[in-house]
């Protein structure tokens, strides 16, 4: 028999979870109501001509915020990941080149979009990252424009170039694109959304008004997953559909390998069969890419799995090159009519990335972001194409800059082409110390000219190191200057499988 005291204890014990659930539900509803009120107040401070755009963006932010409140953590149950079906990822080498007479009609159905929202601050540069000179004084943007102009001239087509800017990069980009006016390229720009950062404790916006320029810290661009909504809102999606365009090729502006691939375009645009609505270019993982997003089959659909979605006890499994052979290059081919359909039905389901940041004054904020490739699962007929590594040449650090500036590549019509003298198709692994090489200006000052790295496998440089003219690096080279020491590699030095340490003692590796 249960006495009353025990009964109450049991009831009390049962009541806690439902009570805490109710509490959570109430606080969520509270947060939604309060956010709507805060955004209304912010909207009232917007300039009259910007009000419609700001209101549209705030509606997008509210939808994202509501999904964030409802989110029950990772949407991936590790045990339910299925083996990739045989036809899920096609090898690029199996694709055919289009017939010359098909090229004109095919390319006129294409739009090229470059994600141009990032700043060059991590590399010590001011303004958009796309204006950093990467080769022969040409910037990322110059090279992109050259590639598209070459395509348009060679095949007598009109492939438009579209730049998705952020509020951080738009003004500078607009000034720079004027210099391309007389080239055979139509350039369009649109801005991704501008969302308010929210206080981690109160979950409310930290901005007091809509004057973004005078309070940049209070706002953020919400990741490239915002492409779909902003592209539709800009009117460009409708414009290109009316022109009879069918596919958009999207890539990061800092990926110098992401050129228009004629055999992928042929697969999508010269087919009698139903072509996939979403194609993701993937490439083979190496040890340097273990954190990159990968393709999985889940609930019978192909989708992108990012490291942030992986349960902690499976992170090592995720990094396994054996289990997950490919990673996402963020070169995507997406059907324009499918984007229009999903946006109209509000059926685009993209996982939210919660990005925690601490501002200069010590305030903890969160940014709600999404990734453009994560939309894959919402489209019909997803496909991966395993492309050669040459289609993935991102420049995230000065280590990458060293590769693209070197004799590993030559420049042809805005595209980097691997030097035929290179024995391996893989690029060397280069690690330059953050303290002395992270900023572009300092990096450039440490090389009289870029070393010959045609036979290099691995380079690690740490500490105060400079390179003279005509240095040749081969095999594995490790150069480490101890704190307070400086190492000057003399002009004309040839280092092959060497460790250079402390006071310029050169040892066999």
XYZ file of C-alpha atoms in Angstrom:
509
model
C 0.000 0.000 0.000
C 1.291 3.462 -0.923
C 0.968 6.087 1.788
C -0.095 9.632 0.892
C 3.384 11.039 1.493
C 4.878 8.664 -1.118
C 1.997 9.383 -3.488
C 2.692 13.108 -3.361
C 6.383 12.459 -3.863
C 5.616 10.400 -6.964
C 3.182 12.970 -8.310
C 5.647 15.732 -7.645
C 8.330 13.765 -9.458
C 6.062 13.325 -12.489
C 5.024 16.941 -12.523
C 8.536 18.333 -12.981
C 9.173 17.279 -16.582
C 5.771 18.422 -17.823
C 6.211 21.607 -15.801
C 9.634 22.263 -17.309
C 8.225 21.503 -20.764
C 5.377 23.982 -20.143
C 7.908 26.511 -18.880
C 9.989 26.079 -22.035
C 6.905 26.403 -24.265
C 5.830 29.570 -22.463
C 9.281 31.133 -22.642
C 9.463 30.289 -26.363
C 6.084 31.892 -27.006
C 7.177 34.834 -24.904
C 10.398 35.138 -26.896
C 8.464 35.076 -30.193
C 6.013 37.731 -29.057
C 8.747 39.900 -27.591
C 10.919 39.547 -30.729
C 8.004 40.619 -32.944
C 7.571 43.676 -30.708
C 11.313 44.497 -30.797
C 11.479 44.140 -34.596
C 8.457 46.430 -34.941
C 10.311 49.053 -32.918
C 13.442 48.629 -35.057
C 11.435 48.835 -38.289
C 10.037 52.194 -37.192
C 13.614 53.591 -37.216
C 14.320 52.484 -40.824
C 14.524 55.119 -43.557
C 11.310 55.378 -45.550
C 12.750 54.135 -48.880
C 14.350 51.087 -47.163
C 11.290 50.089 -45.088
C 9.855 47.539 -47.550
C 13.195 45.691 -47.853
C 13.816 45.778 -44.089
C 10.310 44.484 -43.387
C 10.827 41.602 -45.849
C 14.143 40.720 -44.182
C 12.643 40.891 -40.680
C 9.912 38.459 -41.769
C 12.652 36.069 -42.950
C 14.469 36.529 -39.642
C 11.301 35.803 -37.639
C 10.778 32.550 -39.534
C 14.402 31.565 -38.835
C 14.051 32.529 -35.155
C 10.848 30.473 -34.756
C 12.565 27.439 -36.298
C 15.512 27.987 -33.950
C 13.189 27.949 -30.923
C 11.513 24.742 -32.108
C 14.780 23.031 -32.976
C 15.438 19.922 -30.895
C 19.196 19.843 -31.552
C 20.728 17.778 -34.352
C 18.236 16.442 -36.865
C 20.521 13.499 -37.683
C 20.141 10.172 -35.928
C 23.490 8.481 -36.549
C 22.040 4.964 -36.744
C 19.660 5.978 -39.528
C 22.387 7.080 -41.968
C 22.121 4.811 -44.999
C 24.849 3.636 -47.326
C 25.163 5.865 -50.395
C 23.359 4.208 -53.322
C 25.607 3.260 -56.238
C 24.272 5.979 -58.533
C 24.211 8.736 -55.874
C 27.662 10.067 -56.826
C 28.785 10.011 -60.448
C 32.434 10.172 -61.401
C 33.275 13.276 -63.412
C 35.368 11.187 -65.814
C 32.201 9.349 -66.966
C 30.547 12.563 -68.205
C 30.732 13.406 -71.878
C 31.743 16.690 -73.473
C 28.865 18.433 -75.280
C 28.805 18.519 -79.065
C 29.993 21.918 -80.435
C 26.593 22.643 -82.013
C 24.877 22.211 -78.606
C 27.089 24.654 -76.704
C 25.427 27.892 -77.729
C 21.875 26.939 -76.730
C 23.109 25.174 -73.607
C 25.173 28.025 -72.173
C 22.394 30.547 -72.785
C 20.318 28.589 -70.242
C 22.920 29.119 -67.502
C 23.440 31.762 -64.794
C 26.670 31.974 -62.757
C 26.417 33.133 -59.129
C 29.413 33.896 -56.933
C 29.015 34.134 -53.155
C 30.737 37.451 -52.420
C 29.697 38.283 -48.864
C 33.027 37.767 -47.069
C 35.599 40.306 -45.924
C 39.367 39.867 -46.142
C 39.903 40.680 -42.456
C 41.191 37.213 -41.484
C 44.029 37.770 -43.974
C 44.675 41.316 -42.740
C 42.950 43.043 -45.670
C 40.289 45.748 -45.722
C 37.135 45.450 -47.812
C 35.727 42.450 -49.688
C 37.890 39.348 -49.860
C 37.220 39.216 -53.605
C 39.488 42.244 -54.196
C 42.664 40.662 -52.758
C 45.240 40.277 -55.584
C 45.928 36.571 -56.056
C 47.879 36.285 -59.279
C 49.650 38.787 -61.582
C 47.991 41.663 -59.653
C 44.572 40.232 -60.575
C 41.928 39.789 -57.850
C 39.407 36.960 -57.335
C 36.807 39.196 -58.984
C 39.057 40.048 -61.960
C 39.702 36.347 -62.611
C 35.988 35.488 -62.368
C 35.038 38.244 -64.821
C 37.809 37.118 -67.199
C 36.510 33.532 -67.132
C 32.930 34.520 -67.958
C 33.980 37.005 -70.641
C 36.129 34.339 -72.311
C 33.168 31.924 -72.277
C 30.814 34.549 -73.749
C 33.245 35.533 -76.503
C 34.334 32.020 -77.431
C 30.833 30.570 -77.758
C 28.945 33.784 -78.705
C 26.680 33.486 -75.672
C 25.491 35.692 -72.850
C 26.115 33.974 -69.527
C 25.355 36.558 -66.807
C 27.534 36.875 -63.697
C 25.643 37.500 -60.455
C 27.362 38.524 -57.224
C 25.640 37.892 -53.901
C 27.070 40.618 -51.673
C 26.535 41.315 -47.994
C 26.086 44.724 -46.360
C 29.806 44.426 -45.561
C 30.910 44.098 -49.190
C 28.221 45.766 -51.309
C 29.405 49.403 -51.460
C 33.012 48.468 -52.298
C 31.926 45.856 -54.856
C 29.637 48.354 -56.631
C 32.573 50.757 -57.050
C 34.878 48.031 -58.354
C 32.452 46.470 -60.863
C 32.266 49.783 -62.770
C 35.630 49.015 -64.338
C 34.148 45.978 -66.113
C 31.466 48.015 -67.921
C 32.995 47.691 -71.394
C 33.559 43.938 -71.170
C 31.303 41.292 -72.672
C 29.767 40.322 -69.321
C 26.450 41.352 -67.815
C 27.059 41.754 -64.077
C 24.188 41.780 -61.592
C 24.415 42.148 -57.826
C 22.005 41.568 -54.978
C 22.420 41.608 -51.231
C 21.913 38.756 -48.837
C 19.802 39.630 -45.813
C 20.966 41.791 -42.940
C 19.812 40.217 -39.662
C 20.099 41.447 -36.058
C 22.502 39.664 -33.713
C 20.710 38.499 -30.607
C 21.775 38.607 -26.991
C 22.522 35.057 -25.837
C 20.775 35.564 -22.482
C 17.671 37.546 -23.434
C 17.373 36.217 -27.019
C 16.534 39.785 -28.096
C 18.225 41.935 -30.771
C 21.107 44.060 -29.480
C 20.499 46.762 -32.136
C 18.714 49.907 -31.008
C 17.925 51.210 -34.501
C 18.243 50.327 -38.206
C 21.300 52.491 -38.832
C 23.486 49.500 -39.742
C 26.549 51.508 -40.814
C 26.902 53.176 -37.430
C 26.441 49.960 -35.470
C 27.949 47.185 -37.612
C 28.466 44.930 -34.577
C 24.726 44.618 -34.063
C 24.061 43.061 -37.476
C 25.278 40.088 -39.518
C 24.747 38.396 -42.895
C 23.100 35.010 -42.162
C 25.341 32.649 -44.146
C 25.066 31.647 -47.801
C 21.945 29.519 -47.199
C 20.132 32.856 -47.370
C 20.835 32.813 -51.142
C 17.468 31.313 -52.097
C 15.304 33.846 -50.272
C 17.402 36.891 -51.187
C 17.710 35.817 -54.843
C 13.928 35.486 -55.071
C 13.321 38.781 -53.226
C 15.756 40.622 -55.518
C 13.584 39.870 -58.568
C 16.535 38.238 -60.372
C 15.120 34.711 -60.110
C 11.975 35.814 -61.953
C 14.001 37.785 -64.505
C 16.189 34.801 -65.426
C 13.220 32.422 -65.618
C 11.528 34.813 -68.037
C 14.717 34.802 -70.142
C 14.457 31.006 -70.447
C 17.397 30.277 -68.142
C 17.226 26.873 -66.453
C 20.164 26.346 -64.083
C 22.276 28.429 -61.749
C 25.891 27.468 -60.998
C 26.774 28.698 -57.483
C 30.256 28.772 -55.936
C 32.412 30.705 -53.466
C 34.258 33.659 -55.016
C 37.482 32.499 -53.310
C 37.396 29.057 -54.966
C 39.610 29.627 -57.993
C 38.821 26.137 -59.327
C 35.081 26.791 -59.669
C 34.835 27.531 -63.392
C 31.872 26.666 -65.635
C 32.258 22.953 -66.403
C 30.882 22.114 -69.839
C 30.422 18.382 -69.185
C 28.329 19.017 -66.023
C 26.309 21.655 -67.902
C 25.784 19.102 -70.687
C 24.501 16.490 -68.216
C 21.862 18.942 -66.951
C 20.946 20.933 -70.050
C 21.294 18.530 -72.987
C 19.219 15.640 -71.799
C 15.899 14.059 -72.750
C 15.644 12.489 -69.310
C 14.494 14.314 -66.177
C 17.602 16.115 -64.982
C 18.337 16.394 -61.231
C 17.177 19.604 -59.576
C 20.269 19.856 -57.369
C 23.844 18.789 -58.126
C 26.672 19.054 -55.602
C 30.272 18.762 -56.722
C 32.226 16.682 -54.223
C 35.865 15.649 -54.292
C 37.968 13.001 -52.572
C 38.787 13.685 -48.928
C 42.401 14.021 -47.839
C 43.723 14.419 -44.293
C 43.391 18.199 -44.727
C 39.646 17.967 -45.426
C 38.361 15.763 -42.602
C 36.096 18.506 -41.216
C 34.428 19.272 -44.565
C 30.732 18.511 -45.050
C 29.984 15.180 -46.735
C 27.141 13.517 -48.647
C 24.933 10.945 -46.950
C 21.752 9.058 -47.783
C 19.158 9.755 -45.093
C 15.452 8.920 -45.159
C 16.006 7.839 -48.773
C 17.235 11.272 -49.832
C 20.683 12.574 -50.581
C 21.716 15.295 -48.155
C 24.665 17.239 -46.793
C 26.046 16.297 -43.378
C 28.129 18.973 -41.638
C 30.417 18.331 -38.668
C 28.201 20.585 -36.491
C 25.315 18.090 -36.898
C 27.369 15.082 -35.808
C 26.820 13.740 -32.262
C 30.022 14.223 -30.227
C 30.682 10.492 -29.864
C 30.655 10.059 -33.665
C 32.950 12.941 -34.676
C 35.877 10.581 -35.260
C 33.663 8.360 -37.447
C 32.678 11.448 -39.438
C 36.348 12.340 -40.004
C 37.147 8.857 -41.305
C 38.299 9.029 -44.917
C 37.282 5.376 -45.346
C 33.652 5.821 -44.279
C 33.027 9.228 -45.837
C 35.171 9.407 -48.952
C 33.944 12.741 -50.336
C 33.498 16.277 -49.131
C 31.435 19.187 -50.424
C 33.270 21.766 -52.575
C 30.271 24.158 -52.393
C 30.119 24.176 -56.199
C 26.386 23.667 -56.773
C 24.126 23.452 -59.837
C 20.481 24.177 -59.025
C 17.364 24.273 -61.200
C 15.840 27.768 -61.206
C 12.223 26.589 -61.554
C 12.725 24.292 -58.536
C 14.005 27.212 -56.412
C 10.913 29.181 -57.457
C 8.594 26.287 -56.575
C 10.123 25.655 -53.139
C 10.174 29.356 -52.251
C 6.530 29.780 -53.290
C 5.519 26.774 -51.187
C 7.750 27.878 -48.277
C 9.121 24.314 -48.418
C 12.846 24.955 -48.177
C 14.051 23.207 -45.045
C 17.648 24.119 -44.139
C 19.316 23.224 -40.833
C 20.134 26.193 -38.638
C 23.754 26.777 -37.640
C 23.979 28.576 -34.294
C 27.134 30.671 -34.349
C 28.179 31.915 -30.888
C 30.254 35.088 -30.797
C 31.670 37.365 -28.140
C 31.760 41.044 -29.090
C 34.549 43.454 -28.150
C 32.772 44.622 -24.999
C 32.421 41.015 -23.810
C 28.761 40.669 -24.801
C 27.802 37.109 -25.823
C 25.604 37.008 -28.912
C 24.293 34.363 -31.274
C 23.946 34.459 -35.047
C 21.478 32.150 -36.755
C 22.925 31.020 -40.084
C 22.267 28.476 -42.840
C 24.420 26.842 -45.546
C 23.456 26.878 -49.233
C 24.289 23.168 -49.782
C 22.051 22.015 -46.915
C 18.994 22.791 -49.058
C 19.771 19.700 -51.153
C 17.308 17.461 -49.321
C 14.388 19.745 -50.234
C 14.920 19.290 -53.975
C 13.858 16.360 -56.173
C 16.601 14.222 -57.635
C 19.784 15.213 -55.847
C 23.079 14.098 -57.370
C 26.729 14.224 -56.323
C 29.487 14.484 -58.934
C 32.978 13.463 -57.824
C 35.144 16.086 -59.502
C 38.948 16.320 -59.764
C 40.710 18.298 -57.040
C 41.496 21.086 -59.530
C 37.879 22.258 -59.147
C 38.490 22.998 -55.461
C 41.160 25.677 -55.007
C 39.881 27.833 -52.150
C 42.025 30.626 -50.733
C 41.188 30.833 -47.032
C 44.700 31.540 -45.712
C 48.052 32.801 -46.955
C 49.148 29.121 -47.162
C 46.587 28.762 -49.989
C 47.767 32.043 -51.508
C 51.313 30.665 -51.730
C 50.026 27.739 -53.824
C 48.012 29.822 -56.297
C 50.799 32.417 -56.715
C 53.438 29.739 -57.352
C 54.712 27.995 -60.479
C 52.311 25.113 -59.735
C 49.828 26.991 -61.915
C 49.682 29.126 -65.006
C 46.861 31.534 -65.834
C 44.725 30.942 -68.928
C 41.718 33.203 -69.586
C 41.151 33.754 -65.867
C 41.497 30.040 -64.981
C 44.367 28.458 -63.081
C 45.833 25.483 -64.912
C 48.114 22.973 -63.158
C 51.707 22.968 -64.456
C 52.176 19.794 -66.586
C 55.633 19.347 -64.973
C 53.948 18.522 -61.651
C 54.197 14.747 -61.180
C 51.127 14.497 -58.897
C 47.641 15.917 -59.380
C 47.404 16.653 -55.657
C 48.613 20.008 -54.320
C 51.319 20.189 -51.638
C 50.268 20.546 -48.004
C 51.464 23.987 -46.857
C 51.343 25.249 -43.249
C 52.623 28.760 -42.554
C 52.835 29.989 -38.945
C 50.030 32.381 -37.955
C 52.251 34.767 -35.999
C 54.408 35.791 -38.964
C 52.503 34.802 -42.096
C 48.726 35.194 -41.445
C 48.375 38.714 -42.905
C 48.819 39.126 -46.659
C 51.115 42.169 -46.349
C 53.479 40.400 -43.940
C 53.335 37.162 -45.955
C 54.398 39.008 -49.126
C 57.247 40.790 -47.318
C 58.807 37.428 -46.348
C 59.306 36.206 -49.927
C 61.667 37.985 -52.349
C 59.688 35.915 -54.846
C 57.515 32.816 -54.492
C 59.692 29.661 -54.296
C 59.663 26.956 -56.955
C 57.389 24.280 -55.437
C 56.779 22.058 -58.461
C 58.247 19.029 -56.608
C 57.072 19.953 -53.095
C 54.967 17.532 -51.013
C 54.822 19.264 -47.656
C 56.002 22.609 -46.274
C 55.803 23.754 -42.651
C 57.190 27.165 -41.695
C 57.068 28.525 -38.165
C 58.629 31.640 -36.641
C 60.569 34.553 -38.129
C 61.605 33.132 -41.522
C 62.348 34.922 -44.808
C 63.047 33.545 -48.289
C 65.520 34.958 -50.817
C 65.066 34.893 -54.599
C 64.904 31.696 -56.616
C 64.524 29.292 -53.664
C 63.557 25.724 -54.670
C 61.604 23.503 -52.254
C 61.232 19.743 -52.870
C 59.789 16.791 -50.951
C 59.145 17.578 -47.276
C 60.625 20.818 -45.938
C 60.211 21.964 -42.335
C 61.625 25.349 -41.262
C 61.314 26.324 -37.614
C 62.861 29.479 -36.152
C 62.906 29.407 -32.364
C 61.498 32.339 -30.428
C 63.911 35.266 -30.790
C 65.813 33.605 -33.664
C 65.509 34.495 -37.307
C 66.160 32.264 -40.294
C 66.910 33.757 -43.714
C 66.818 31.155 -46.479
C 69.497 32.429 -48.922
C 68.722 33.219 -52.572
C 69.115 30.220 -54.859
C 68.903 27.687 -51.993
C 67.586 24.239 -52.912
C 65.969 22.463 -49.955
C 64.953 18.853 -50.543
C 63.645 16.772 -47.616
C 65.264 19.112 -45.076
C 64.550 20.269 -41.553
C 65.889 23.761 -40.882
C 65.850 24.787 -37.251
C 66.997 27.372 -34.709
C 70.129 28.914 -36.126
C 69.978 27.779 -39.761
C 71.371 24.294 -39.277
C 70.205 22.372 -42.321
C 69.649 18.660 -41.635
C 68.620 15.796 -43.914
C 64.952 14.867 -43.422
